Coordinates of C-alpha atoms in Angstrom, one line a residue:
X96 CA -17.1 30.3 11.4
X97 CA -18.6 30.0 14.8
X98 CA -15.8 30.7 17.7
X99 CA -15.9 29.1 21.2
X100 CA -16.9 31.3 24.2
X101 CA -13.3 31.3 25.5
X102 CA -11.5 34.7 25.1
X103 CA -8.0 34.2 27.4
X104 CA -5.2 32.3 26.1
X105 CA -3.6 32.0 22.9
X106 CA -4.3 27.9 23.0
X107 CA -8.0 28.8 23.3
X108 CA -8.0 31.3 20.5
X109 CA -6.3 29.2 18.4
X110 CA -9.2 26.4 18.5
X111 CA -11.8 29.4 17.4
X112 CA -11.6 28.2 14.0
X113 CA -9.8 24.2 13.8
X114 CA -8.1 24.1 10.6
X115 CA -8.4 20.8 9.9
X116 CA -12.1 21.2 10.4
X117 CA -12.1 24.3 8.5
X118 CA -10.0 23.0 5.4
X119 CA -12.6 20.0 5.1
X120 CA -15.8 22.2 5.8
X121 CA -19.0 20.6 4.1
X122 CA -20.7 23.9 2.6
X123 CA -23.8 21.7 2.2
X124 CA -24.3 22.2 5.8
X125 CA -24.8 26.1 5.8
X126 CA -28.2 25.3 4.0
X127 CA -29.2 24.2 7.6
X128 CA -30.2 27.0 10.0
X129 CA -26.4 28.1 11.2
X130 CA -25.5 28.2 14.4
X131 CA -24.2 31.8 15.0
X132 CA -22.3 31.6 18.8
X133 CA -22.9 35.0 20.2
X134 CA -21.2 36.1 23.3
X135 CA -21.0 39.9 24.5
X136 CA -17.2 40.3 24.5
X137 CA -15.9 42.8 27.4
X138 CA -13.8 45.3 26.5
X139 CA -9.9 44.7 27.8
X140 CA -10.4 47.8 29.8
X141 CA -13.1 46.1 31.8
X142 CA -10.3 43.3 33.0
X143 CA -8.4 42.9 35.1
X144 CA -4.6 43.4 34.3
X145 CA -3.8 40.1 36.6
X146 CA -7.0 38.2 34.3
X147 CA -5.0 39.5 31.4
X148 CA -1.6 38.3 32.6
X149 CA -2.4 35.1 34.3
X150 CA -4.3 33.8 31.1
X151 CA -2.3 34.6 28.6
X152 CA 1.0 34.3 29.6
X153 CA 0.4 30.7 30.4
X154 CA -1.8 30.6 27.3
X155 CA 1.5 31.8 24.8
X156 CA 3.8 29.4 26.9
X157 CA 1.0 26.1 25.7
X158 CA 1.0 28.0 22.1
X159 CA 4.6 28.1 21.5
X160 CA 5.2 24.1 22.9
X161 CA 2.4 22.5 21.7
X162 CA 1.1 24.8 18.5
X163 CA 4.2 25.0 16.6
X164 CA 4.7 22.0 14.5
X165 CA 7.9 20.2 14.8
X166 CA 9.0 23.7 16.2
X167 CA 10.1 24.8 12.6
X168 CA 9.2 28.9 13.7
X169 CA 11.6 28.6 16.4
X170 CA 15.0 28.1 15.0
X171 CA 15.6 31.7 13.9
X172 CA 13.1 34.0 14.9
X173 CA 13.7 35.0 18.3
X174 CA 11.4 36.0 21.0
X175 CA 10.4 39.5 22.1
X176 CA 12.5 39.6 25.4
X177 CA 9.2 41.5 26.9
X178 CA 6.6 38.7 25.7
X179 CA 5.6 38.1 29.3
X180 CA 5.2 41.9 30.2
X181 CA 2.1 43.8 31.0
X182 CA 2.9 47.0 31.2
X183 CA 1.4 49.1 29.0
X184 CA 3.0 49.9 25.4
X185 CA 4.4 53.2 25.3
X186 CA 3.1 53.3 21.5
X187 CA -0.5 52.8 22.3
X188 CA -1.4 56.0 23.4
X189 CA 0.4 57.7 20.9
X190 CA -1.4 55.9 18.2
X191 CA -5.0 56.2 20.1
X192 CA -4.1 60.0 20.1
X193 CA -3.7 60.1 16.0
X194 CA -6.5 57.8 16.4
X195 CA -8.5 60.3 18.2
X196 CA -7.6 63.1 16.4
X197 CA -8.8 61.4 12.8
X198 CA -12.3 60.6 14.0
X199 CA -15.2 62.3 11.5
X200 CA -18.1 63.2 12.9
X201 CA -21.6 63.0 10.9
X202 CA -24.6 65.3 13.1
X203 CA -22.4 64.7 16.4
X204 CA -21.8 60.8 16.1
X205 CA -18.6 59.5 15.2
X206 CA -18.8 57.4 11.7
X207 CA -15.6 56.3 10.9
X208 CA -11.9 57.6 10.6
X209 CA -9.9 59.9 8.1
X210 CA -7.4 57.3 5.7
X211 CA -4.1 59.7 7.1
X212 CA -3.9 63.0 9.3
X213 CA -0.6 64.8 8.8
X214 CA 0.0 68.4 10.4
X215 CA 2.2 68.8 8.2
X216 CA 0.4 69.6 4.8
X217 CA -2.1 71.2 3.1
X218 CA -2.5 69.3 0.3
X219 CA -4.6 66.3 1.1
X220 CA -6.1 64.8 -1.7
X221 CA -8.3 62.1 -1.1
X222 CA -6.7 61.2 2.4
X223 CA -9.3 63.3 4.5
X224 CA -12.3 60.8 3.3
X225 CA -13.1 57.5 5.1
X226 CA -12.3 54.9 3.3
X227 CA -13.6 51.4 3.7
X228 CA -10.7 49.2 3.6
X229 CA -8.9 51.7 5.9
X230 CA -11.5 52.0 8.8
X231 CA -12.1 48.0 9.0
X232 CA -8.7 47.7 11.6
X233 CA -9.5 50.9 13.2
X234 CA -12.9 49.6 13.2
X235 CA -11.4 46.2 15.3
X236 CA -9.4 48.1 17.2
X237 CA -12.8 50.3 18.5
X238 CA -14.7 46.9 18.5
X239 CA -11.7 45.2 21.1
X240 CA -11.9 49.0 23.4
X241 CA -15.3 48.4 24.2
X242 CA -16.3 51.0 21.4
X243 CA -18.6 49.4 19.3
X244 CA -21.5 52.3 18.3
X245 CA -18.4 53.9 15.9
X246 CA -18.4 50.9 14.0
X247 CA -22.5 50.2 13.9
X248 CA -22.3 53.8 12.9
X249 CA -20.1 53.6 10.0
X250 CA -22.1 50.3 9.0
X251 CA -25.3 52.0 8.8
X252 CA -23.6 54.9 6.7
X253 CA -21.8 53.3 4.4
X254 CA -25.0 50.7 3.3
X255 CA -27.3 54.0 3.4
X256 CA -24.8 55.1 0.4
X257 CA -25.2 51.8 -1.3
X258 CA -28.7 53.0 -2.0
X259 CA -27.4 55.8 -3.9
X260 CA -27.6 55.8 -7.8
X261 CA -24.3 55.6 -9.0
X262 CA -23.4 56.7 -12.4
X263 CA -20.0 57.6 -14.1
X264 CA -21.1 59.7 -16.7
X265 CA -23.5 58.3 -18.8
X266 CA -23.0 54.7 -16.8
X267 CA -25.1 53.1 -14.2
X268 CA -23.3 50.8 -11.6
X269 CA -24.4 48.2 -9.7
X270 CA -27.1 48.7 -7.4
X271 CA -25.0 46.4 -4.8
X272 CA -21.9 48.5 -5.3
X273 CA -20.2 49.9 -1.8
X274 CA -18.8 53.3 -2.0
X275 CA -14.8 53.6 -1.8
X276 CA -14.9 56.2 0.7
X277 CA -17.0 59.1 1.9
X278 CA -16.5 62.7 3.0
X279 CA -18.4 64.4 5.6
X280 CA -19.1 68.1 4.6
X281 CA -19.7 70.8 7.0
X282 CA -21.8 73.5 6.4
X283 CA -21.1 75.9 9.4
X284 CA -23.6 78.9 8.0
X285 CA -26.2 76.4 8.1
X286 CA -25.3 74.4 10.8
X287 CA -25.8 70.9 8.5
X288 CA -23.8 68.3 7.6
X289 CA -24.1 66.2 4.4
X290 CA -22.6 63.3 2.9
X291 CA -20.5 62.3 -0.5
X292 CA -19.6 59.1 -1.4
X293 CA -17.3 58.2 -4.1
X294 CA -18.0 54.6 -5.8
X295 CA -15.3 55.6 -8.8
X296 CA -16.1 58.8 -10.5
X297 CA -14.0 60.7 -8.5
X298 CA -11.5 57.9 -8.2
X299 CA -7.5 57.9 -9.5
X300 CA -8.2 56.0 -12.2
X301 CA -11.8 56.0 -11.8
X302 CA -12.2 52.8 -11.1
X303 CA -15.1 51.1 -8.8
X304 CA -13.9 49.4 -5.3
X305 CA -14.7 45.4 -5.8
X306 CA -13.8 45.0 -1.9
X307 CA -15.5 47.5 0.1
X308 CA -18.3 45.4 -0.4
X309 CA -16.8 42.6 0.8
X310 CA -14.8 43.9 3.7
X311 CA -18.3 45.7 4.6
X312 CA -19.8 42.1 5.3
X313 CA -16.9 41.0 6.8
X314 CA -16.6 44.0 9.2
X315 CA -20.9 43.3 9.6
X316 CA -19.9 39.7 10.8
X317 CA -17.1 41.2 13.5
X318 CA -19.4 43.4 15.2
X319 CA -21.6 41.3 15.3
X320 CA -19.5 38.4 17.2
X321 CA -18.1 41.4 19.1
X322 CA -21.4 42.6 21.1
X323 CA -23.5 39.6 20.9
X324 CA -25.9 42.3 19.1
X325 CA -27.9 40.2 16.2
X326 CA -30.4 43.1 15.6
X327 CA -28.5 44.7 13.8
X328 CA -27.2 42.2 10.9
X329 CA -31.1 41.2 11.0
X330 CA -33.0 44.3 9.7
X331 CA -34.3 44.4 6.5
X332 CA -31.3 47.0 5.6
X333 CA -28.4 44.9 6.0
X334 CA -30.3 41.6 5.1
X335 CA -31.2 43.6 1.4
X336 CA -27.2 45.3 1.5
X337 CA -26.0 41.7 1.6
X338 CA -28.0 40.1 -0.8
X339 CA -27.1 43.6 -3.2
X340 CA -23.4 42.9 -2.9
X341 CA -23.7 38.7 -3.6
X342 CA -26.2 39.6 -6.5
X343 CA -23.4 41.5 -7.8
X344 CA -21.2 38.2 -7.1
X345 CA -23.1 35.3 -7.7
X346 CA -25.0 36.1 -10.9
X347 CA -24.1 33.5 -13.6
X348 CA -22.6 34.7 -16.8
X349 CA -20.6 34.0 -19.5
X350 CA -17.2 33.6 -17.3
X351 CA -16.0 29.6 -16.7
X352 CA -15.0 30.3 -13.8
X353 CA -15.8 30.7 -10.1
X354 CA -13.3 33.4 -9.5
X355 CA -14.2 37.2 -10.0
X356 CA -13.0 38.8 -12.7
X357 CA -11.6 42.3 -11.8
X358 CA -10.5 45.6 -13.4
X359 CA -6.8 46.9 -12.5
X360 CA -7.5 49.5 -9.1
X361 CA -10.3 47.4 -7.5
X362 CA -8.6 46.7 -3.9
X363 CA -5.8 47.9 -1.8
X364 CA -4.0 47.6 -4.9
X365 CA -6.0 50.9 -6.3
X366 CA -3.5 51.6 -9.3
X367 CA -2.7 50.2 -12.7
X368 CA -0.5 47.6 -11.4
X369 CA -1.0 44.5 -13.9
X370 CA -3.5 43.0 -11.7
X371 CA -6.6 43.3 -13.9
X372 CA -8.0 39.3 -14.5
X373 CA -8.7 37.5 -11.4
X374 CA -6.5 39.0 -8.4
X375 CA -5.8 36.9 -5.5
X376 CA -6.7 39.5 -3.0
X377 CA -10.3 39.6 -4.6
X378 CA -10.9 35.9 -4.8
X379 CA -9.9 35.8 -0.8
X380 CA -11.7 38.6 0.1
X381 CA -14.8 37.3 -1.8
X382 CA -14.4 33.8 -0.2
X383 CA -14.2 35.5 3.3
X384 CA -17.2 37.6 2.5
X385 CA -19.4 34.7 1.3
X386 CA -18.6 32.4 4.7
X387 CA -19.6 35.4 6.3
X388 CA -22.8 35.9 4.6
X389 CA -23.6 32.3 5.2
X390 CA -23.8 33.1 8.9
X391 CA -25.7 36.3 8.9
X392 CA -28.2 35.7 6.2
X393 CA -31.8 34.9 7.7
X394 CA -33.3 31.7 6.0
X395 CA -36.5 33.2 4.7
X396 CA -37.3 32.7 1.6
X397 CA -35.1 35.5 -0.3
X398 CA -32.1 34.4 2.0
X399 CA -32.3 30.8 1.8
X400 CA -32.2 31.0 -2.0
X401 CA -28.7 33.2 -1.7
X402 CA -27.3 31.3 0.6
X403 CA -27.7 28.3 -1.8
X404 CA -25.7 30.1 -4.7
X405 CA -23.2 30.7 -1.9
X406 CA -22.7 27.4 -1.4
X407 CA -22.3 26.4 -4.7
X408 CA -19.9 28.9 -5.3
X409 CA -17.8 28.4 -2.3
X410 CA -17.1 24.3 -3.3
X411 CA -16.2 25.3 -6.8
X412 CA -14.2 28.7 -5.3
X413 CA -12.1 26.6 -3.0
X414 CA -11.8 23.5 -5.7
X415 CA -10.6 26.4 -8.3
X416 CA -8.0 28.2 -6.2
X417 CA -6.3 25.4 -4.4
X418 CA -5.6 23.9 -7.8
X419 CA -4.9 26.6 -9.9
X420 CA -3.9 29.5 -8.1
X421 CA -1.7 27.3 -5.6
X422 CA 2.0 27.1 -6.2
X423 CA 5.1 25.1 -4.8
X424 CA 8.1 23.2 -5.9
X425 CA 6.7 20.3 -7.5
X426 CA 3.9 22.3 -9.4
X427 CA 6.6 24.7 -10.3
X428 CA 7.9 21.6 -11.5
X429 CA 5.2 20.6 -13.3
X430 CA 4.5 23.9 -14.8
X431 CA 8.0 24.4 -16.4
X432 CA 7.2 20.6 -18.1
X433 CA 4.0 21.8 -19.6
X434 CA 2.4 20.5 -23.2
X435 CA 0.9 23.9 -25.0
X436 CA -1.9 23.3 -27.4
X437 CA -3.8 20.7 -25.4
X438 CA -7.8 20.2 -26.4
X439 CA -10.8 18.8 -24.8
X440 CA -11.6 18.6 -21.0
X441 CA -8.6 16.5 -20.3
X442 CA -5.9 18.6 -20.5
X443 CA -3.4 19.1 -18.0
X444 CA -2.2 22.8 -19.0
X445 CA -5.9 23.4 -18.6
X446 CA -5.0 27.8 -19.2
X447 CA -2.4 26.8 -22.1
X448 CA 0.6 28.5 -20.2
X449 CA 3.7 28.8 -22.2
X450 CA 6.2 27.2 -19.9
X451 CA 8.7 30.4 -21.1
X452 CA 6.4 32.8 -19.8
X453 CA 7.8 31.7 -16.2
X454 CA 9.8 34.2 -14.9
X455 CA 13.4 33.3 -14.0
X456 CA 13.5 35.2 -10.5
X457 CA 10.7 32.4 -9.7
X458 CA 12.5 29.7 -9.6
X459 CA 15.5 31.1 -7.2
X460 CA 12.4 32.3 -5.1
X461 CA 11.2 29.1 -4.7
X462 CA 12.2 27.2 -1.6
X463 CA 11.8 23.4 -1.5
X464 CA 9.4 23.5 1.1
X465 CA 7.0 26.0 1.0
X466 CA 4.5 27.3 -1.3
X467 CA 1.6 30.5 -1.9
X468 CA -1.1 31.4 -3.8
X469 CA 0.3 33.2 -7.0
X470 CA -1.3 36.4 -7.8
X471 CA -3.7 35.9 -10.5
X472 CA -4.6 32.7 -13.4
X473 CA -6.4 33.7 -16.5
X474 CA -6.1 31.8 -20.0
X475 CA -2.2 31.8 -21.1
X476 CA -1.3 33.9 -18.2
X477 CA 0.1 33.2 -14.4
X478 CA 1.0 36.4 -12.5
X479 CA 3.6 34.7 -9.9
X480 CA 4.0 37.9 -7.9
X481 CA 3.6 37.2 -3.8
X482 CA 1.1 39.5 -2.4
X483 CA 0.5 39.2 1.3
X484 CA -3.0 40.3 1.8
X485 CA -4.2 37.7 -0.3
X486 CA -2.1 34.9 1.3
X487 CA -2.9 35.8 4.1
X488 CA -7.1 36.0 4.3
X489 CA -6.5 32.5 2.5
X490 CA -5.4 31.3 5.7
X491 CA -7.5 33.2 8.1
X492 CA -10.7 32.6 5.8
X493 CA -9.4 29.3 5.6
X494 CA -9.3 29.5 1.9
X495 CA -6.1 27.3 2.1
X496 CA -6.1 24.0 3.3
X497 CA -4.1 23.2 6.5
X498 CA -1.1 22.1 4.3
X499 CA -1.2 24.7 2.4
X500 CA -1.6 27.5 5.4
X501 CA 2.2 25.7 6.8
X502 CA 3.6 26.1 3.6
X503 CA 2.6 29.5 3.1
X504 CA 4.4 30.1 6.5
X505 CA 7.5 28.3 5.5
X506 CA 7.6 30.4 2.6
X507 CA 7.6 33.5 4.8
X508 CA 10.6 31.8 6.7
X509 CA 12.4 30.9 4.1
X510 CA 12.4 33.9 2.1
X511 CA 12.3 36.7 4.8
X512 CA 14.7 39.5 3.5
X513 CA 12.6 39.4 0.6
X514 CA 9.2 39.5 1.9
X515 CA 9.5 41.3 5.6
X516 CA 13.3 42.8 4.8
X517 CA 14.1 46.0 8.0
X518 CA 10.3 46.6 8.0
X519 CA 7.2 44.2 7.6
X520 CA 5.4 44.0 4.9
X521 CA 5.9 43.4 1.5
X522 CA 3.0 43.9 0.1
X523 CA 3.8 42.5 -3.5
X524 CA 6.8 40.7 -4.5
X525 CA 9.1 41.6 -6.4
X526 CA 8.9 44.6 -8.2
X527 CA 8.4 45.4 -11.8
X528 CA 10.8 47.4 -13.1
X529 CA 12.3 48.7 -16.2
X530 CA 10.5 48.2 -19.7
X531 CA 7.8 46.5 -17.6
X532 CA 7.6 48.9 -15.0
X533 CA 6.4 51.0 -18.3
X534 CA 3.3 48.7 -19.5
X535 CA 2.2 47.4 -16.7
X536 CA 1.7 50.6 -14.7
X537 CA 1.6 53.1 -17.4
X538 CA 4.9 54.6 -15.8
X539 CA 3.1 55.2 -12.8
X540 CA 5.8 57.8 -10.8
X541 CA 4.3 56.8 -7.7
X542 CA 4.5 53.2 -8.3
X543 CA 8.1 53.4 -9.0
X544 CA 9.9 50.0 -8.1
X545 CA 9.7 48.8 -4.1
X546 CA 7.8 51.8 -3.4
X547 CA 4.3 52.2 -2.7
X548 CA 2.5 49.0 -4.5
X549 CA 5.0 48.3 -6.6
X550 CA 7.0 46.4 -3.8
X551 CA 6.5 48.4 -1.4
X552 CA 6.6 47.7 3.2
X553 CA 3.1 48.0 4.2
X554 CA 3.2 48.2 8.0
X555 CA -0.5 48.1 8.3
X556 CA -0.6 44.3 7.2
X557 CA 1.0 43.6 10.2
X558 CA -2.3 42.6 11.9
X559 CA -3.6 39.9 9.1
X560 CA 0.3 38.2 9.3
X561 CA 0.2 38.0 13.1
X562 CA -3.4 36.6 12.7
X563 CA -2.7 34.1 10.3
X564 CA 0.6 32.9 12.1
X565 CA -1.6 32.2 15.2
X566 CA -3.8 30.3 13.2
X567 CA -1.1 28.1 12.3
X568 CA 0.4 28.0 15.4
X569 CA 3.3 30.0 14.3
X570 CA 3.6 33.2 16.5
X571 CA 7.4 33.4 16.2
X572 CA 7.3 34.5 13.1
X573 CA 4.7 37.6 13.5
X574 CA 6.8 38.3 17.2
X575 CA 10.5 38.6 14.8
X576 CA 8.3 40.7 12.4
X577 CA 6.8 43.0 15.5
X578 CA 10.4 43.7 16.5
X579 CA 11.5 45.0 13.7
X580 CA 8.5 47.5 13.3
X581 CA 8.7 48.3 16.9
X582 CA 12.4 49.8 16.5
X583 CA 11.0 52.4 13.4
X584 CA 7.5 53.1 13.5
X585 CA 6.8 55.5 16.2
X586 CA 10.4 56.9 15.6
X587 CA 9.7 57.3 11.8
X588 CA 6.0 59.2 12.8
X589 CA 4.1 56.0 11.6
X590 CA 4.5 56.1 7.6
X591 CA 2.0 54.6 6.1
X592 CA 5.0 52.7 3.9
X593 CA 8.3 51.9 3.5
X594 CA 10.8 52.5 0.2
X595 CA 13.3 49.9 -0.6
X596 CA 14.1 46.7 -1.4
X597 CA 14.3 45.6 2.1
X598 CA 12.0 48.5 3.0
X599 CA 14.4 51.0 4.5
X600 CA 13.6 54.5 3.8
X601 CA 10.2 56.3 4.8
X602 CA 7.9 56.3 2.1
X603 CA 6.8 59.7 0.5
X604 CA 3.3 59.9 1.8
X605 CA 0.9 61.8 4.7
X606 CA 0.8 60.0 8.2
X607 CA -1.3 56.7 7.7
X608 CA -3.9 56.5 10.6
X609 CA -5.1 53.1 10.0
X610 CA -1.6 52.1 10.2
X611 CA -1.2 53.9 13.0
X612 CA -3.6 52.1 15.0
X613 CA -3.1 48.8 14.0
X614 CA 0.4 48.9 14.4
X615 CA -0.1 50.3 18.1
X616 CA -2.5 47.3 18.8
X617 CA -1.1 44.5 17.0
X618 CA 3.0 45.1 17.8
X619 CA 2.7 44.5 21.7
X620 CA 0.0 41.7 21.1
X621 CA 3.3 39.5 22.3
X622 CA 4.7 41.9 24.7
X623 CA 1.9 43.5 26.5
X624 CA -2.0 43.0 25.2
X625 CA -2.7 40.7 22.8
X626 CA -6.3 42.9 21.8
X627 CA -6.8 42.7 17.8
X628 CA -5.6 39.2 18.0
X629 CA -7.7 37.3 20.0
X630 CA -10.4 39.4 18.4
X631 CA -9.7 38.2 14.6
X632 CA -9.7 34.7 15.5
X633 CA -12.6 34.8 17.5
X634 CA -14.6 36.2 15.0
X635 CA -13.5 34.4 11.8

């Protein structure tokens, strides 16, 4: 959890968190007072562009030689041709611009960023709120410019509307519950400005955001290893917002298992889209969340005793997933070989999964080396689907073991048409369609198949790929994936997705911001400044 107080070169960075030490972490050891490294990172604009060039070019040159195991990446993913350039990006002020122009201010203070900002139309829905999924990359890409008071700002918001009641209808929620997003209103007669928050009863669906909690603690732990500034995560606020969100988390029920059972519409996947059970995306998130906690949690006497039903939950969390949700050739194997009808503790087909239940596009999908966490496990049930985010804060959480992270990667390799295709990312894979297409989303029009969720290119998840191929030492990958997005997005006025099988045509949608940004500061992270990047590993 802890990084080390280098900040220049990709071999240093990639030592932040050591996977091998990460994938054999002793939870036990967070009951001890943890040791939370704190070093006031300066902003890039406060180096010099020779510190900059001198560091890291010679730290990507050690990266790509020594990092890359048996130098699988490097076969067939090119790199950028500008890799060792400094200049700056021509895309990066354009996006700063749209970032610029989406900021919402509360009283004269900057709290956060608008989800898209498009000229263009009128009708804007819920896109003119902050949401709190959307403003965590903006939020790293203000934390890496030296601009940190937007995000302590937007943390102190955002847990001020936790203390909210929330009811839909006649129905209380949790008192730990995060809001969704929030809307700044103006009242220019007055001269006032007031806040509403939306924890689900105003929703699509109305359904309650599971991660925003999560992603708030994570975002709580960034800032925090971004300034050096402990004060914050320390008052009595955040200490009680944390705890509110675990209690949510960590209360003991009638559920079997460690993972978190979820509605349909609870994370970036906020339509019916057959993910309702335990979705991998949550379970990551959560794990992420929970490390997090460990190291901002004071060790009084409330916080001691919630750090020691995190720890519990984080050895039977990792045991659970890794098993379970974990899926590769042989267990593929040993899936489609499974006894039904087995009873007592020792069974093998421990969820009674009907081996005919496999789908047959899985088993052509499938390389022979290479593997992922499959959707979601739940009694009689496997969702195979691929989806990215949750692969991919299973390596950077370190969810996934070491092996586990490479296979991932290989997978990404092996089946790149089908997961990256002309524009990166996939963010579920494949599509439902059809007859199924109408059950599992209810004939959702906007879910229609390889559009929006349902399939759909996801620029914005560019940043959490090229993160988790550092980690495992596999940059080529992210750099072929940056190339591609590089030739469309600022051409294409940065959609927030991609149509498409192979993600060709512009998705019908306003102007994503938080893609926008991310996109602008992760594409030339191997070209020109590597800012977001250094940053992720550093703090996780």
């Amino acid at each position: 959890m802890d990084g080390t107080k280098e900040t220049v070169g990709l071999m240093n960075v990639s030592s932040v968190c050591p996977i091998s030490e990460m994938n054999d972490f002793d939870f036990s050891r967070l009951l001890d007072k943890p040791k939370l490294n704190i070093e006031r990172q300066r902003s890039f604009d406060e180096r010099s562009l020779s510190e900059l060039s001198n560091g890291l070019a010679k730290g990507i040159d050690n990266f790509e030689t020594t990092c890359s195991p048996g130098g699988r990446s490097g076969l067939d993913t090119p790199a950028s041709s500008a890799r060792n350039s400094f200049e700056p990006h021509p895309m990066v002020a354009d996006a700063w611009e749209a970032l610029r122009r989406s900021l919402v201010f509360f009283r004269g203070q900057p709290v956060g960023t608008i989800a898209a900002y498009d000229h263009a139309s009128e009708e804007v829905l819920n896109y003119d709120q902050v949401f709190v999924r959307d403003f965590v990359p903006s939020a790293l890409a203000f934390l890496m410019n030296g601009e940190p008071e937007i995000v302590k700002q937007f943390l102190l918001k955002t847990l001020h509307l936790q203390g909210w009641e929330k009811r839909i209808d006649q129905f209380k929620l949790g008192e730990g519950a995060m809001p969704a997003s929030f809307k700044v209103l103006h009242d220019p007669i007055r001269k006032t400005d007031s806040l509403v928050a939306d924890f689900g009863e105003s929703a699509i669906g109305r359904v309650a955001p599971v991660d925003s909690g999560f992603w708030w603690i994570i975002l709580l732990r960034a800032y925090t290893k971004s300034t050096g500034d402990i004060s914050l995560a320390e008052t009595p606020e955040c200490q009680k917002g944390m705890r509110l969100i675990l209690m949510l988390c960590l209360s003991e029920g009638f559920d079997t298992f460690p993972t978190l059972l979820c509605a349909d519409g609870c994370s970036m996947i906020d339509r019916r889209m057959g993910i309702y059970g335990y979705p991998i995306e949550i379970q990551a998130l959560f794990f992420m969340a929970l490390r997090s906690a460990c190291s901002l949690l004071k060790h009084d006497e409330e916080g001691k005793e919630c750090i020691e039903k995190i720890v519990k939950r984080l050895h039977a969390l990792s045991y659970h997933m890794r098993s379970y949700f974990w899926l590769d050739f042989q267990q593929l194997n040993d899936i489609y070989r499974y006894k039904t009808e087995e009873y007592s503790h020792t069974a093998v087909n421990k969820f009674n999964v009907i081996p005919d239940s496999i789908p047959y596009w899985v088993f052509d999908f499938m390389p022979t080396r290479g593997g992922y966490f499959i959707g979601n496990v739940s009694p009689a049930r496997m969702d195979f689907r691929w989806f990215a985010l949750g692969n991919c804060i299973a390596i950077l959480s370190s969810l996934a073991t070491h092996e586990q992270s490479m296979a991932i990667m290989d997978l990404i390799e092996a089946r790149w048409e089908e997961l990256v295709g002309e524009m990166p990312l996939k963010i579920a894979y494949p599509a439902i369609e059809s007859h199924e297409w109408r059950i599992v989303t209810g004939c959702d029009p906007k879910n229609t198949r390889w559009s929006y969720h349902n399939g759909g290119s996801w620029p914005v998840l560019l940043w959490l790929l090229t993160a988790a191929c550092i980690k495992t030492g596999r940059p080529q990958i992210a750099r072929k994936a940056i190339d591609l997005a590089e030739t469309r997005l600022l051409k294409d006025s940065w959609p927030e997705y991609y149509d498409g099988k192979l993600g060709r045509y512009i998705g019908l949608i306003k102007l994503s911001v938080f893609c926008t940004i991310v996109s602008a500061k992760t594409m030339p992270c191997f070209s020109n400044k590597p800012y977001i990047l250094l940053f992720v590993l550093q703090t996780f």
